């Protein structure tokens, strides 16, 4: 009987260690969030088009709303099927509901907070020197959140576009085009 318990106990320990490392790796890769709440208005309903090199573009709908001290982020495909639901409360992300964690959606949500944070509040929210802003090559404006000497996200507002219409380029080549959804009477 002891001979059977020993391999089983060893396998359980190995599994527990692997699970702990997986959880720590998930936390280490979490996208940055503002150190303090930024002053942007909610609720918001957005059309998000994701373009990745070599992949067809992907349309999604995003609803962001305040719930008490938390922000609820709900991402849906065009048929209304949830793709990601996250809550951000006190600087911590947690999955809302029974959907599996979606790291790419969480990165989008964090990038949107960076884009929506007024420029005057960026130093307090992300740290002085962690971002930079300036003119874009197309005549619009852009800002970047810096990471390891490069841009983690580059947010671009095209020239003569509405302020709520912009794109976000990630360090790994994904582009999200953001436009507000029109409210129907």
GROMACS .gro file of C-alpha atoms in nm:
model
  185
    1UNK     CA    1   0.000   0.000   0.000
    2UNK     CA    2   0.283   0.243   0.081
    3UNK     CA    3   0.443   0.171  -0.256
    4UNK     CA    4   0.126   0.298  -0.432
    5UNK     CA    5   0.095   0.612  -0.216
    6UNK     CA    6   0.452   0.728  -0.280
    7UNK     CA    7   0.419   0.773  -0.662
    8UNK     CA    8   0.072   0.923  -0.618
    9UNK     CA    9   0.197   1.171  -0.358
   10UNK     CA   10   0.492   1.263  -0.580
   11UNK     CA   11   0.260   1.318  -0.877
   12UNK     CA   12   0.031   1.540  -0.666
   13UNK     CA   13   0.327   1.749  -0.552
   14UNK     CA   14   0.452   1.787  -0.909
   15UNK     CA   15   0.106   1.892  -1.024
   16UNK     CA   16   0.074   2.144  -0.739
   17UNK     CA   17   0.413   2.299  -0.821
   18UNK     CA   18   0.326   2.318  -1.193
   19UNK     CA   19  -0.008   2.480  -1.111
   20UNK     CA   20   0.159   2.736  -0.883
   21UNK     CA   21   0.408   2.829  -1.158
   22UNK     CA   22   0.127   2.861  -1.411
   23UNK     CA   23  -0.064   3.095  -1.178
   24UNK     CA   24   0.247   3.306  -1.116
   25UNK     CA   25   0.318   3.324  -1.488
   26UNK     CA   26  -0.037   3.445  -1.548
   27UNK     CA   27   0.007   3.720  -1.290
   28UNK     CA   28   0.345   3.824  -1.428
   29UNK     CA   29   0.199   3.877  -1.773
   30UNK     CA   30  -0.091   4.093  -1.655
   31UNK     CA   31  -0.111   4.421  -1.847
   32UNK     CA   32  -0.050   4.745  -1.659
   33UNK     CA   33  -0.347   4.931  -1.515
   34UNK     CA   34  -0.351   5.290  -1.392
   35UNK     CA   35  -0.215   5.342  -1.041
   36UNK     CA   36  -0.524   5.549  -0.972
   37UNK     CA   37  -0.865   5.572  -1.133
   38UNK     CA   38  -0.862   5.785  -1.446
   39UNK     CA   39  -1.130   6.037  -1.527
   40UNK     CA   40  -1.309   5.889  -1.826
   41UNK     CA   41  -1.685   5.864  -1.865
   42UNK     CA   42  -1.879   5.539  -1.861
   43UNK     CA   43  -2.078   5.347  -1.978
   44UNK     CA   44  -1.930   5.298  -2.324
   45UNK     CA   45  -2.032   5.070  -2.610
   46UNK     CA   46  -1.769   5.009  -2.878
   47UNK     CA   47  -1.713   4.833  -3.206
   48UNK     CA   48  -1.366   4.677  -3.201
   49UNK     CA   49  -1.202   4.537  -3.515
   50UNK     CA   50  -0.893   4.329  -3.449
   51UNK     CA   51  -0.638   4.285  -3.727
   52UNK     CA   52  -0.347   4.043  -3.685
   53UNK     CA   53  -0.076   3.971  -3.944
   54UNK     CA   54  -0.182   3.676  -4.161
   55UNK     CA   55  -0.527   3.648  -4.000
   56UNK     CA   56  -0.872   3.768  -4.111
   57UNK     CA   57  -1.001   4.069  -3.920
   58UNK     CA   58  -1.226   3.996  -3.623
   59UNK     CA   59  -1.527   4.213  -3.529
   60UNK     CA   60  -1.636   4.233  -3.166
   61UNK     CA   61  -1.861   4.449  -2.951
   62UNK     CA   62  -1.743   4.580  -2.614
   63UNK     CA   63  -1.948   4.718  -2.329
   64UNK     CA   64  -1.772   4.892  -2.039
   65UNK     CA   65  -1.969   4.996  -1.734
   66UNK     CA   66  -1.916   5.086  -1.372
   67UNK     CA   67  -2.051   4.855  -1.102
   68UNK     CA   68  -1.986   4.999  -0.759
   69UNK     CA   69  -1.609   5.026  -0.716
   70UNK     CA   70  -1.542   4.797  -1.014
   71UNK     CA   71  -1.535   4.830  -1.392
   72UNK     CA   72  -1.709   4.552  -1.586
   73UNK     CA   73  -1.570   4.475  -1.933
   74UNK     CA   74  -1.786   4.252  -2.156
   75UNK     CA   75  -1.666   4.152  -2.504
   76UNK     CA   76  -1.908   3.984  -2.748
   77UNK     CA   77  -1.890   3.846  -3.101
   78UNK     CA   78  -2.138   3.994  -3.356
   79UNK     CA   79  -2.396   3.727  -3.265
   80UNK     CA   80  -2.390   3.834  -2.899
   81UNK     CA   81  -2.190   3.537  -2.769
   82UNK     CA   82  -1.961   3.644  -2.482
   83UNK     CA   83  -1.590   3.620  -2.564
   84UNK     CA   84  -1.457   3.770  -2.241
   85UNK     CA   85  -1.598   3.916  -1.922
   86UNK     CA   86  -1.364   4.078  -1.675
   87UNK     CA   87  -1.398   4.294  -1.368
   88UNK     CA   88  -1.131   4.542  -1.262
   89UNK     CA   89  -1.151   4.631  -0.896
   90UNK     CA   90  -0.883   4.800  -0.685
   91UNK     CA   91  -0.626   4.745  -0.963
   92UNK     CA   92  -0.689   4.370  -0.987
   93UNK     CA   93  -0.849   4.179  -1.275
   94UNK     CA   94  -1.082   3.888  -1.216
   95UNK     CA   95  -1.292   3.677  -1.448
   96UNK     CA   96  -1.663   3.755  -1.433
   97UNK     CA   97  -1.884   3.453  -1.489
   98UNK     CA   98  -1.787   3.114  -1.624
   99UNK     CA   99  -1.577   3.214  -1.927
  100UNK     CA  100  -1.215   3.105  -1.933
  101UNK     CA  101  -0.957   3.381  -1.886
  102UNK     CA  102  -0.881   3.572  -2.208
  103UNK     CA  103  -0.538   3.737  -2.181
  104UNK     CA  104  -0.568   3.912  -2.518
  105UNK     CA  105  -0.902   4.069  -2.423
  106UNK     CA  106  -0.756   4.180  -2.089
  107UNK     CA  107  -0.470   4.344  -2.279
  108UNK     CA  108  -0.725   4.526  -2.498
  109UNK     CA  109  -0.915   4.645  -2.190
  110UNK     CA  110  -0.599   4.777  -2.025
  111UNK     CA  111  -0.490   4.948  -2.349
  112UNK     CA  112  -0.827   5.120  -2.371
  113UNK     CA  113  -0.784   5.258  -2.019
  114UNK     CA  114  -0.447   5.399  -2.128
  115UNK     CA  115  -0.608   5.554  -2.438
  116UNK     CA  116  -0.897   5.705  -2.241
  117UNK     CA  117  -0.681   5.850  -1.963
  118UNK     CA  118  -0.651   6.225  -2.016
  119UNK     CA  119  -0.293   6.324  -2.101
  120UNK     CA  120  -0.271   6.548  -1.794
  121UNK     CA  121  -0.335   6.241  -1.574
  122UNK     CA  122  -0.090   5.997  -1.741
  123UNK     CA  123   0.206   6.070  -1.511
  124UNK     CA  124  -0.004   6.000  -1.200
  125UNK     CA  125  -0.170   5.695  -1.355
  126UNK     CA  126   0.128   5.524  -1.523
  127UNK     CA  127   0.438   5.705  -1.395
  128UNK     CA  128   0.648   5.986  -1.535
  129UNK     CA  129   0.860   5.862  -1.823
  130UNK     CA  130   0.647   5.551  -1.878
  131UNK     CA  131   0.468   5.710  -2.174
  132UNK     CA  132   0.523   5.963  -2.447
  133UNK     CA  133   0.298   6.155  -2.684
  134UNK     CA  134   0.345   6.345  -3.007
  135UNK     CA  135   0.240   6.386  -3.367
  136UNK     CA  136   0.176   6.077  -3.581
  137UNK     CA  137   0.320   6.038  -3.931
  138UNK     CA  138  -0.028   6.081  -4.086
  139UNK     CA  139  -0.083   6.421  -3.923
  140UNK     CA  140  -0.285   6.287  -3.631
  141UNK     CA  141  -0.161   6.239  -3.276
  142UNK     CA  142  -0.035   5.936  -3.093
  143UNK     CA  143   0.080   5.821  -2.753
  144UNK     CA  144   0.279   5.519  -2.640
  145UNK     CA  145   0.303   5.328  -2.317
  146UNK     CA  146   0.666   5.222  -2.292
  147UNK     CA  147   0.794   4.883  -2.181
  148UNK     CA  148   1.152   4.754  -2.188
  149UNK     CA  149   1.270   5.032  -2.421
  150UNK     CA  150   0.989   4.983  -2.674
  151UNK     CA  151   0.621   5.058  -2.707
  152UNK     CA  152   0.381   4.817  -2.538
  153UNK     CA  153   0.085   5.000  -2.696
  154UNK     CA  154   0.074   5.281  -2.950
  155UNK     CA  155  -0.258   5.467  -2.963
  156UNK     CA  156  -0.322   5.670  -3.280
  157UNK     CA  157  -0.597   5.924  -3.339
  158UNK     CA  158  -0.617   6.002  -3.712
  159UNK     CA  159  -0.619   6.363  -3.826
  160UNK     CA  160  -0.972   6.511  -3.843
  161UNK     CA  161  -1.126   6.204  -3.674
  162UNK     CA  162  -1.364   6.214  -3.379
  163UNK     CA  163  -1.180   6.179  -3.046
  164UNK     CA  164  -1.352   5.844  -2.977
  165UNK     CA  165  -1.222   5.694  -3.305
  166UNK     CA  166  -0.868   5.559  -3.278
  167UNK     CA  167  -0.650   5.253  -3.319
  168UNK     CA  168  -0.420   5.068  -3.081
  169UNK     CA  169  -0.112   4.885  -3.208
  170UNK     CA  170   0.043   4.625  -2.976
  171UNK     CA  171   0.408   4.526  -2.954
  172UNK     CA  172   0.327   4.190  -3.117
  173UNK     CA  173   0.162   4.345  -3.424
  174UNK     CA  174  -0.208   4.325  -3.336
  175UNK     CA  175  -0.411   4.634  -3.425
  176UNK     CA  176  -0.745   4.718  -3.267
  177UNK     CA  177  -0.960   4.980  -3.445
  178UNK     CA  178  -1.200   5.140  -3.200
  179UNK     CA  179  -1.523   5.322  -3.287
  180UNK     CA  180  -1.817   5.405  -3.060
  181UNK     CA  181  -2.148   5.233  -3.125
  182UNK     CA  182  -2.434   5.465  -3.203
  183UNK     CA  183  -2.716   5.458  -2.953
  184UNK     CA  184  -3.057   5.388  -3.102
  185UNK     CA  185  -3.356   5.589  -2.971
   0.00000   0.00000   0.00000
